[in-house]
Coordinates of C-alpha atoms and ligand atoms in Angstrom, one line a residue:
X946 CA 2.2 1.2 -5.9
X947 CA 4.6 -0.9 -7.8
X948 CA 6.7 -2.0 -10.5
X949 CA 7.3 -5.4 -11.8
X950 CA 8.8 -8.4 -11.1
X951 CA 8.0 -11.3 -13.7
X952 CA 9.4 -14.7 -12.1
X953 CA 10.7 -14.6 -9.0
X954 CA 14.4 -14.3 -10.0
X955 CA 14.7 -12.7 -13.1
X956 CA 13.7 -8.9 -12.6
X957 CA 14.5 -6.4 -10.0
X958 CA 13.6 -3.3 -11.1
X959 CA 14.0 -0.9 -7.9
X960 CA 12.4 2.7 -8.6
X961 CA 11.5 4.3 -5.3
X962 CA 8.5 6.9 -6.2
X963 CA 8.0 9.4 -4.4
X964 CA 4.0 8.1 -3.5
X965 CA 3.6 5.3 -1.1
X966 CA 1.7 2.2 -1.5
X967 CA 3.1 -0.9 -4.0
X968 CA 6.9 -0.7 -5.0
X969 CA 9.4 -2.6 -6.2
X970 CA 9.8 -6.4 -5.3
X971 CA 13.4 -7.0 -4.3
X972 CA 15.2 -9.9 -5.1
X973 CA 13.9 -13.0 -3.1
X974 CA 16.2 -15.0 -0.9
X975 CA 16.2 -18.5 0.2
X976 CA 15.0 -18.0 3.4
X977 CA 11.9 -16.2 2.1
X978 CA 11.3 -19.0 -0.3
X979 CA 12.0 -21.7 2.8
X980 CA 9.5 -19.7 4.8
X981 CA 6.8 -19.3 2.1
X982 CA 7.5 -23.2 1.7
X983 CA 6.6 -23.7 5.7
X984 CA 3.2 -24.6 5.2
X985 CA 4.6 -27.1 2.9
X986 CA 1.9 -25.9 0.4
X987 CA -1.3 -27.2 1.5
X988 CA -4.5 -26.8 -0.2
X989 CA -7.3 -26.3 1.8
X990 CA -10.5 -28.8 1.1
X991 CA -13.3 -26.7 0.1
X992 CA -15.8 -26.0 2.7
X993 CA -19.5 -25.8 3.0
X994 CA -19.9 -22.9 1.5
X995 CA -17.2 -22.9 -1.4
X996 CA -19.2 -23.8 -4.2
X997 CA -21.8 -21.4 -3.4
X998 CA -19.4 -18.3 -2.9
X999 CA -17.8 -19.2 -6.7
X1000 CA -21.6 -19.3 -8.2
X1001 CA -22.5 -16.1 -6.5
X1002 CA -19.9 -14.4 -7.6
X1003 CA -19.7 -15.6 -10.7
X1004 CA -23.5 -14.2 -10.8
X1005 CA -22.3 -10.8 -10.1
X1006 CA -19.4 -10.6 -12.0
X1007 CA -21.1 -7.9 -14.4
X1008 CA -22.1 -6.1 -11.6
X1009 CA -18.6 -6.0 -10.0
X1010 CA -17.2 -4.9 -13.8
X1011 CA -19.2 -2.3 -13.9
X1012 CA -19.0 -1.0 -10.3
X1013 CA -15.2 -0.9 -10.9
X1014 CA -15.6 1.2 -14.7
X1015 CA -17.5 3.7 -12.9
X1016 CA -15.4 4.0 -10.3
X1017 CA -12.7 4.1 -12.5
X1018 CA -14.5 7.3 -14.4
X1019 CA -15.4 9.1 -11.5
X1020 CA -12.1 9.2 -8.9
X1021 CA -11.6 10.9 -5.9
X1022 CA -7.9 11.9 -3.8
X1023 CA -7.4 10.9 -0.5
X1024 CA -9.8 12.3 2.0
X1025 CA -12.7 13.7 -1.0
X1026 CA -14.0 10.0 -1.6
X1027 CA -17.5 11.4 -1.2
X1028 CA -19.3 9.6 -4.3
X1029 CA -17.6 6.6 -4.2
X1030 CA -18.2 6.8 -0.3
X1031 CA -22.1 7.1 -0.5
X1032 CA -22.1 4.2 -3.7
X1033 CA -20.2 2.0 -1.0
X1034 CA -22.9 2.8 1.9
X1035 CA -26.1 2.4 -0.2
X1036 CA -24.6 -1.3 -1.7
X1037 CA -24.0 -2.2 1.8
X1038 CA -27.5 -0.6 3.1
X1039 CA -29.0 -2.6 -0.2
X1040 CA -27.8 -5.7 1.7
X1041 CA -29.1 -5.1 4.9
X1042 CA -25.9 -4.4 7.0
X1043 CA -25.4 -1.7 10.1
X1044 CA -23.5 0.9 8.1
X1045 CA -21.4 3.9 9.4
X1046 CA -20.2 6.9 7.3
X1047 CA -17.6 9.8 7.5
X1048 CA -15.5 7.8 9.9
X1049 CA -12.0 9.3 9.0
X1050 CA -13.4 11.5 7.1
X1051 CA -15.0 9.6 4.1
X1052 CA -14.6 6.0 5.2
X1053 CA -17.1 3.5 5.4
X1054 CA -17.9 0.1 7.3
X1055 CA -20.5 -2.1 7.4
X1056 CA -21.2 -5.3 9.8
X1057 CA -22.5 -8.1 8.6
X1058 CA -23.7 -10.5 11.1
X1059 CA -24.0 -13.8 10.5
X1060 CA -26.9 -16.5 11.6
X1061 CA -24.3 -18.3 13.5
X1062 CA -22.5 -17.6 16.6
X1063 CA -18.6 -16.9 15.7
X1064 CA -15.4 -14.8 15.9
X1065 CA -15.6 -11.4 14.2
X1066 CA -13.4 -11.0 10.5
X1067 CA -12.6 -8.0 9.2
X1068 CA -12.0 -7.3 4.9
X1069 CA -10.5 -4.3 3.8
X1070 CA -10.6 -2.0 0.7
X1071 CA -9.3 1.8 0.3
X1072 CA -11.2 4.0 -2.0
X1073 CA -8.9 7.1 -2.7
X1074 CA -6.8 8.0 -6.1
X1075 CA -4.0 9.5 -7.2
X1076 CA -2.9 13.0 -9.4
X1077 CA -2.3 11.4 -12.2
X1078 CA -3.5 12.3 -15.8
X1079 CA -5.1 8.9 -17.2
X1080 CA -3.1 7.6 -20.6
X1081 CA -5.4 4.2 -20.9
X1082 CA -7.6 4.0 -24.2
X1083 CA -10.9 2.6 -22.2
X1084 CA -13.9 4.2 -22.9
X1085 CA -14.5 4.5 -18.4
X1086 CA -11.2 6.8 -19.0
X1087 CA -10.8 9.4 -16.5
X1088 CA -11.2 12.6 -17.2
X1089 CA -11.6 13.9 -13.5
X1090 CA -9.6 16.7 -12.1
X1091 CA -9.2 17.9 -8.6
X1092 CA -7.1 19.9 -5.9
X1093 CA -4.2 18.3 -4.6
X1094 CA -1.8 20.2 -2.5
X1095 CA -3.6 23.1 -3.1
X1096 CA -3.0 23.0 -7.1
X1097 CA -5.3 21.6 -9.6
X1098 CA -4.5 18.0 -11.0
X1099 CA -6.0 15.4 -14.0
X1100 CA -7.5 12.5 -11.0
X1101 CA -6.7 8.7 -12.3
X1102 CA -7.4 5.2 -9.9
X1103 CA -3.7 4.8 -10.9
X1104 CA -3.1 2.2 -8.0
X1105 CA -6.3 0.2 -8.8
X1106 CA -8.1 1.2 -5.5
X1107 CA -11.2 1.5 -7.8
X1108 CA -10.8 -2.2 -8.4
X1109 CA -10.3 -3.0 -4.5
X1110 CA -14.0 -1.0 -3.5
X1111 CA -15.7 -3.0 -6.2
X1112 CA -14.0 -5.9 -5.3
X1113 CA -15.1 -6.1 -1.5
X1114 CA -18.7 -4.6 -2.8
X1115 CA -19.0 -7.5 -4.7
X1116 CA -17.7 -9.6 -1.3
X1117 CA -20.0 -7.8 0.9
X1118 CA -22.8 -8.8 -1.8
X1119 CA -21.7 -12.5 -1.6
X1120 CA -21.5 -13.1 1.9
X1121 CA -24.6 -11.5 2.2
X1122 CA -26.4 -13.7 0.3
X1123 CA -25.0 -16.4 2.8
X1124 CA -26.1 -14.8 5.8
X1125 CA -27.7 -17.0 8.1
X1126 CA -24.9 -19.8 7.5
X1127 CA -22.1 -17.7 7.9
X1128 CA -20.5 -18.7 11.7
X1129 CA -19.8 -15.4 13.1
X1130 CA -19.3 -11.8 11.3
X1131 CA -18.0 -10.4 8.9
X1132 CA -16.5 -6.1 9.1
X1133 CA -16.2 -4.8 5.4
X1134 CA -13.8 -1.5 5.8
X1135 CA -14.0 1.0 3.1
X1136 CA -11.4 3.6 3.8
X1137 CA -9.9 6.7 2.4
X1138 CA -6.4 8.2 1.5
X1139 CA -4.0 5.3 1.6
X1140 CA -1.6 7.9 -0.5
X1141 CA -2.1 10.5 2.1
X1142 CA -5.2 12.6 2.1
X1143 CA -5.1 15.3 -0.8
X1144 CA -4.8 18.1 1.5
X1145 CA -2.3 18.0 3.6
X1146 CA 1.4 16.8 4.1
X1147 CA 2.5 14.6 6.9
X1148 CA 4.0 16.4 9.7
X1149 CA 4.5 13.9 12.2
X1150 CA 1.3 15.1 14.1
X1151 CA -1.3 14.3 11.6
X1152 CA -3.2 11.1 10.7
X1153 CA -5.3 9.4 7.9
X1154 CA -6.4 6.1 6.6
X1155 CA -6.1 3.2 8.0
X1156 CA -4.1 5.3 11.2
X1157 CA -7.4 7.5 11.6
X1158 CA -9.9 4.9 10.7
X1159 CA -8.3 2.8 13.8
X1160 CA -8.3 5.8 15.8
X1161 CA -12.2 5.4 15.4
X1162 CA -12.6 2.6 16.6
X1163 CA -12.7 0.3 13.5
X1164 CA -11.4 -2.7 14.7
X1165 CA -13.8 -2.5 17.6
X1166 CA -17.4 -3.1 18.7
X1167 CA -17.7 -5.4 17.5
X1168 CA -13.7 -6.6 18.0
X1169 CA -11.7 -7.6 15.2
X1170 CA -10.5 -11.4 15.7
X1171 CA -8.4 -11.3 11.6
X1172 CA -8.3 -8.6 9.0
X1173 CA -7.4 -9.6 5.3
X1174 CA -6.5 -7.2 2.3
X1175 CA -4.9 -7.5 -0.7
X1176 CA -3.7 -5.3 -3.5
X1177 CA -4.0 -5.6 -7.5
X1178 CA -0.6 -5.8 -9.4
X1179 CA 1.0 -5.4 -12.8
X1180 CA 3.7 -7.6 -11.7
X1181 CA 2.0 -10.8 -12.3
X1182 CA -0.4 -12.7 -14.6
X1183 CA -4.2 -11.6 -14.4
X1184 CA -6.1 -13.5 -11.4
X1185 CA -2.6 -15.2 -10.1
X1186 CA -2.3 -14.9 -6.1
X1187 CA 1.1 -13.7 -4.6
X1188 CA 1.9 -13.8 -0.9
X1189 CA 5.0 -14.0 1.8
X1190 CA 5.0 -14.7 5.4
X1191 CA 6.8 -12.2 7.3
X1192 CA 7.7 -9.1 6.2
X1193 CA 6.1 -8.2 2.7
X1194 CA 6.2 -4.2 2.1
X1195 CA 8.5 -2.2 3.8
X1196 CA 8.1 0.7 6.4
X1197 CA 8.3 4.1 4.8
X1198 CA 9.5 7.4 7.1
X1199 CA 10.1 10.7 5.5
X1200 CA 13.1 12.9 6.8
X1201 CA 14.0 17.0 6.8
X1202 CA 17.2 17.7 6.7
X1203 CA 18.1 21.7 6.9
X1204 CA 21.9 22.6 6.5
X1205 CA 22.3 25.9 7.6
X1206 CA 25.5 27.5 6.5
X1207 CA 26.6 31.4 6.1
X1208 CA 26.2 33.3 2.8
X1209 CA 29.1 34.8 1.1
X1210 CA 30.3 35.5 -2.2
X1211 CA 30.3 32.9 -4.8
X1212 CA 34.2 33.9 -5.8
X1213 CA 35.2 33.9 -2.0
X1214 CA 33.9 30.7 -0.3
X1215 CA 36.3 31.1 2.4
X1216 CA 34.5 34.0 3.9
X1217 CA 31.6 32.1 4.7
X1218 CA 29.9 28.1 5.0
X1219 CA 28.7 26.2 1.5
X1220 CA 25.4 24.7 2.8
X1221 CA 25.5 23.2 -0.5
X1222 CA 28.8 21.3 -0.3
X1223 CA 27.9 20.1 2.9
X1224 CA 24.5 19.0 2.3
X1225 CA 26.0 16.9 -1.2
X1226 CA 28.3 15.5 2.2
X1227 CA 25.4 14.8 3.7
X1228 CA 23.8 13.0 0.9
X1229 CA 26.5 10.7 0.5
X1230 CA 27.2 10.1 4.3
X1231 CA 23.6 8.6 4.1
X1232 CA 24.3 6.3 1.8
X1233 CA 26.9 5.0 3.9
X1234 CA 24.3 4.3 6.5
X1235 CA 22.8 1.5 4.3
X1236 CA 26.1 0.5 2.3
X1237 CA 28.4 0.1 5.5
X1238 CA 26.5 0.7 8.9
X1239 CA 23.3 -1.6 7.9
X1240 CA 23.0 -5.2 8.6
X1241 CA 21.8 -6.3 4.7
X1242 CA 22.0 -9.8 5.8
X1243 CA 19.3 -9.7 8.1
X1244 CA 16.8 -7.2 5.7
X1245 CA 17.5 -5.1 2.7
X1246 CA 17.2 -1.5 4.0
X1247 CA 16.9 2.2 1.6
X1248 CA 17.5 5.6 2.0
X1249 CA 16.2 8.1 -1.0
X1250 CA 17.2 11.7 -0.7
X1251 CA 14.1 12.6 -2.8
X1252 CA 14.8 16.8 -3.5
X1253 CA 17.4 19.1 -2.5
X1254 CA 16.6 23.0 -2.6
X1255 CA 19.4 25.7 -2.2
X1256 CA 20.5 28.4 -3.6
X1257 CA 19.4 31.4 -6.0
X1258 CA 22.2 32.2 -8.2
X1259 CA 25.5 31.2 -9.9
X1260 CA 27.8 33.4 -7.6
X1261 CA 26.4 33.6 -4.6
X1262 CA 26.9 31.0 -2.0
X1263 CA 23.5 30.5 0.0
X1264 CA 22.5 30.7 3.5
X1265 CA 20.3 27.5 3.7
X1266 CA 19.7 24.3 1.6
X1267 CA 17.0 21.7 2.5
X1268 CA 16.6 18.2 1.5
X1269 CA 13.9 15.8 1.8
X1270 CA 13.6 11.6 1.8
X1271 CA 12.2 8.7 2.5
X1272 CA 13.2 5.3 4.3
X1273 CA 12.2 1.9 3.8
X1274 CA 13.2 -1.2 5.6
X1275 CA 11.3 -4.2 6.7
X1276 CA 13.0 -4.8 10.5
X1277 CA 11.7 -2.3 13.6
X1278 CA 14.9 -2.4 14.6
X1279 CA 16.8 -1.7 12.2
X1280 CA 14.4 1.0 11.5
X1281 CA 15.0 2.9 14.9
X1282 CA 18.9 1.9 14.4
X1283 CA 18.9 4.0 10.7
X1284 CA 16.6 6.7 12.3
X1285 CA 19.4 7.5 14.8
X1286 CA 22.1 7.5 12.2
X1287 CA 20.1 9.6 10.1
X1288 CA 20.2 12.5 12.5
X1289 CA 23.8 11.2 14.0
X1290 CA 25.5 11.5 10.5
X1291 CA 23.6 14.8 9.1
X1292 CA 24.4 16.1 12.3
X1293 CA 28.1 15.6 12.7
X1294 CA 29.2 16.3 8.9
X1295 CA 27.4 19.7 9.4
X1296 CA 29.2 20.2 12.5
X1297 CA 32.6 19.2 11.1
X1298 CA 32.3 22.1 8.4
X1299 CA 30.9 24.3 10.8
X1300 CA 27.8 24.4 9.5
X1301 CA 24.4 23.2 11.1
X1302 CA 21.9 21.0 10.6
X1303 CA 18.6 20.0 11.7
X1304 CA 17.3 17.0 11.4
X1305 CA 13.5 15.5 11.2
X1306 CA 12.5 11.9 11.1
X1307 CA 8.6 11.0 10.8
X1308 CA 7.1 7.4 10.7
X1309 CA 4.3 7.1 7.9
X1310 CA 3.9 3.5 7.4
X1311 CA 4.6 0.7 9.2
X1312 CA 5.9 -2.5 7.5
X1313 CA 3.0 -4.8 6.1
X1314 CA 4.0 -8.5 8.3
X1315 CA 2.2 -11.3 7.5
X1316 CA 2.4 -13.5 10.8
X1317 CA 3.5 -16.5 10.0
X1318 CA 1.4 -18.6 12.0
X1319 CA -1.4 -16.9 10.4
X1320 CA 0.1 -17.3 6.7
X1321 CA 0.2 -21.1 6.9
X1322 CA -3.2 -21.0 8.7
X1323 CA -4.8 -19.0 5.5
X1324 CA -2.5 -19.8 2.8
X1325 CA -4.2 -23.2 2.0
X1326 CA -7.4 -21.1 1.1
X1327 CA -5.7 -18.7 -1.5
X1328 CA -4.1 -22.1 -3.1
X1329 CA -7.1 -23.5 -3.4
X1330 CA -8.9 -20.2 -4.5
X1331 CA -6.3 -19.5 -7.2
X1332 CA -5.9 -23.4 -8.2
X1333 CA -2.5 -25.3 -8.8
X1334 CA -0.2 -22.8 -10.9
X1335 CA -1.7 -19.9 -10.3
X1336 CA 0.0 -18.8 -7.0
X1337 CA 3.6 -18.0 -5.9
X1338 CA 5.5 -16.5 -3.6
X1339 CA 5.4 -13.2 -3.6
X1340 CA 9.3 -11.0 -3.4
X1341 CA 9.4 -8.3 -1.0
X1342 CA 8.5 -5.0 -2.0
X1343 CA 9.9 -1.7 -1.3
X1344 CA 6.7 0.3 -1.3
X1345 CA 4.4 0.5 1.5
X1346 CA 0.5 0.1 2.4
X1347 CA -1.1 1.3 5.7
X1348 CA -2.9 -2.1 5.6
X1349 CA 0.4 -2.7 8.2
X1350 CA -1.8 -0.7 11.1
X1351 CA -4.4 -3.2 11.2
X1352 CA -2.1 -6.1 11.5
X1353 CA -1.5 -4.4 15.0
X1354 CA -4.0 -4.7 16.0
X1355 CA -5.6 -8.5 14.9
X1356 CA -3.5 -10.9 12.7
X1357 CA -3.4 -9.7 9.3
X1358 CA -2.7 -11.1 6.1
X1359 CA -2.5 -8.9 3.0
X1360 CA -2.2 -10.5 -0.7
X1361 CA -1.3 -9.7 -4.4
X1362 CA -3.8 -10.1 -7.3
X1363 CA -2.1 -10.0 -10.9
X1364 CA -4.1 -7.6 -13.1
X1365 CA -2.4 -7.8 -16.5
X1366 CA -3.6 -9.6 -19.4
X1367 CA -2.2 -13.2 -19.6
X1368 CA 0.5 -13.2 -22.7
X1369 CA 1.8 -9.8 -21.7
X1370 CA 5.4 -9.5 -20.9
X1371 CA 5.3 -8.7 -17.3
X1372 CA 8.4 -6.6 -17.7
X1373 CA 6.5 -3.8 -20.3
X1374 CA 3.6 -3.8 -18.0
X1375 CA 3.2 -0.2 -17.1
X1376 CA 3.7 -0.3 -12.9
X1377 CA 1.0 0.8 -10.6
X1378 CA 0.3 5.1 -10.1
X1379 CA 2.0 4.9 -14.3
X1380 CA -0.9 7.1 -16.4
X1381 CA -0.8 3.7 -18.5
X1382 CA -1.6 1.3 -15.4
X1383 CA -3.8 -1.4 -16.5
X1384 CA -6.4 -3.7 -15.2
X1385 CA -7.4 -7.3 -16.8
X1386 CA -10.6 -7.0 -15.3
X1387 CA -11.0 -10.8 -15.9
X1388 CA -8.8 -10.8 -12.6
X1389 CA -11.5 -9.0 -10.5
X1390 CA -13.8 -12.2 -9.6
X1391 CA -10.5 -14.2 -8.1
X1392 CA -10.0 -11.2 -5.5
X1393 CA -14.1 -11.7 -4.8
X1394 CA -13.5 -15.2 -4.2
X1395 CA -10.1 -14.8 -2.6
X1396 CA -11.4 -12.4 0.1
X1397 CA -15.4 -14.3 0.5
X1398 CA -13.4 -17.8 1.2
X1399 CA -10.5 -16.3 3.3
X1400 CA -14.2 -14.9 5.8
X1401 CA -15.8 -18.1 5.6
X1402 CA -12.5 -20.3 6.1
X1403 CA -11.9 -18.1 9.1
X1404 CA -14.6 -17.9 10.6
X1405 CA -15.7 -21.9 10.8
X1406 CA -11.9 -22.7 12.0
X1407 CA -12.4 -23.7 15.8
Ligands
LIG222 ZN1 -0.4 3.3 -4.7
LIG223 ZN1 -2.4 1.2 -3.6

């Protein structure tokens, strides 16, 4: 995930990693800021059960810090979240909720039914890490290792996933202790490989996370009526809320692009086709997609040609090269519209060398929207969870979060949690999946209360 805006206008630091999840905010426009602004920042009252959801979890804050350290110590890639699946199902046994396991592989939900007849809310967490060797000087360091891709890797909650399963174990703890007053129920969704699982590649056929935890029926029996998630970030303050209405993340697609061409010598290029030159053609055309075919005006749009293989020696011409990339953009159809030009332009600067190319387009992730009649419904609740100065708006970010499949099904509204120390300069703060990532874990009990009153405020609207 991630890297860092401070205030909303001064930074844009755009660095498009090759992992999903959290990326770079881009620059905010006026419309985003008019449509943040829609709501005309209300503050919700506090409800019945306010006061007694910030005691609560105040009273497990310990608990929740120390879920999250050994979480922290002991992380697991996308797909192998075995022990932190089983300390996830034996909290939410602890409390007394219906729990299922292995659903997507490792994932885990629980049901929480309240005393009170009511609509059904779901919260969301994912549990998996990333191959990264941990550079932070905690004593909960990580010193795991694991298989990723089929080669061994150093294991580090780099994306602070550990943070979002203690978080909603602390949630689940909370509401719990509410039960029979709660007006309705609450779904607590535990699942795996929001990266990608560890052991495979998308090909276009395959599916994880949030995708295959759908798939199995997540969202229904009971039916989800709202979903909420939210992700920590080092782009803001420690415990400060960040949201948008509309689109928030951006879609992310991978695309193959094989130029074949004929092999000749390297001192006689004539007598054959340079795959190379025309796949560095290539590269460029798809630039042009963005820079002169897009409509920027309506949503900023990017096209990363993320490795290009050819070749085996100085002199010789090659047969083949092969490039790979990825795609973000926040509109579906501009989406479709870049996926055609894609394929259209690889296609036809191939063909006008006479070389060929072939041409591969996969969706991963779809963009995170936050509905905007649902924003302003549930955006009075984070103000008045996070308190006068401690929310904004939150810029547009480049990365991506699978969060987005849930919000096809029910309205969905996913949120930023600032996790670094108050006084830092935002702008040194090393980004989400960085081996230096950091967590003020001072921030943890706001995401307890932000996703315990965003349940109760749900379910006792009428
Ligand atoms: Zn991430
Ligand atoms: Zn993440």
């Amino acid at each position: 995930m991630n890297i860092s805006s401070t205030k909303k206008y001064k930074q844009l630091r755009l660095s498009i990693a090759a992992a999903l999840c959290l990326g770079s905010p881009l620059l905010p426009g006026t419309a985003a800021a008019v449509a943040a602004g829609s709501d005309a920042q209300k503050v919700a009252p506090p409800s019945a059960l306010s006061a007694k959801i910030d005691s609560k979890a105040r009273e497990i804050e310990s608990k929740l810090i120390a879920w999250r350290r050994d979480i922290h110590e002991h992380p697991e890639l996308g797909n192998q979240e075995k022990r932190t699946a089983k300390l996830v199902a034996d909290h939410l046994r602890s409390l007394g909720m219906d729990v299922k396991t292995g659903v997507a592989v490792t994932g885990v939900v629980g049901v929480l039914k309240g005393g009170k007849p009511g609509p059904v809310v779901a919260l969301r967490a994912d549990m998996d890490a990333l191959p990264v060797k941990e550079q932070v000087d905690v004593p909960f360091a990580s010193k795991a290792t694991g298989t990723f891709l089929g080669k061994p890797v150093d294991v580090m909650h780099a994306c602070g996933h550990d943070t979002h399963t203690a978080m909603l174990m602390a949630t689940a703890e909370v509401l719990a202790s509410m039960k029979d007053e709660l007006p309705g129920t609450v779904k607590f969704i535990f699942q795996p490989a929001e990266e990608t699982p560890a052991d495979f590649e998308p090909d276009g056929t395959n599916t994880w996370g949030a995708k295959q935890m759908i798939a199995e029926g997540v969202m229904d029996n009971p039916k989800v009526d709202a979903v909420f998630g939210l992700h920590v970030s080092s782009s803001y303050e420690a415990g400060k809320l960040y949201w948008r209405s509309g689109p928030a993340m951006a879609a992310a697609d991978q695309f193959w692009v094989d130029v074949k061409g004929r092999q000749t010598h390297g001192a006689r290029p004539w007598q054959g086709v340079d795959p190379i030159v025309v796949g560095s053609q290539i590269v460029m055309g798809l630039q042009t997609i963005i820079s002169r075919q897009s409509n920027l005006a309506l949503e900023p749009a990017v096209i990363t040609v993320g490795t290009f293989h050819a070749g085996n020696r100085m002199n010789i011409v090659p047969e083949d090269a092969a490039m790979t990339g990825t795609v973000r953009t926040y509109d579906e159809g501009m989406k479709k519209d870049i996926h055609q030009r894609i394929k259209h332009t690889a296609e036809s600067i191939a063909t006008s060398a006479n070389a060929s190319a072939k041409v591969k387009v996969v969706e991963l992730y779809n963009a995170v929207v936050n509905p905007p009649d649902f924003t302003e419904k549930m955006g009075p609740t984070l103000r008045r969870v996070a308190g006068e100065g401690n929310y904004d708006l939150q810029p547009k970010s480049s990365a991506s979060e699978d969060f987005s499949f849930y919000q096809q099904k029910a309205p969905g509204m996913f949120f930023y949690l600032g996790v670094t120390p108050k006084g830092k300069d935002l702008s040194k703060a090393a980004p989400n999946h960085s081996p230096h990532f950091y967590v003020d874990e001072s921030a943890m009990i706001t995401g307890v209360r932000a996703m315990s009153n965003l349940a109760v405020d749900f379910l006792s609207m009428k």
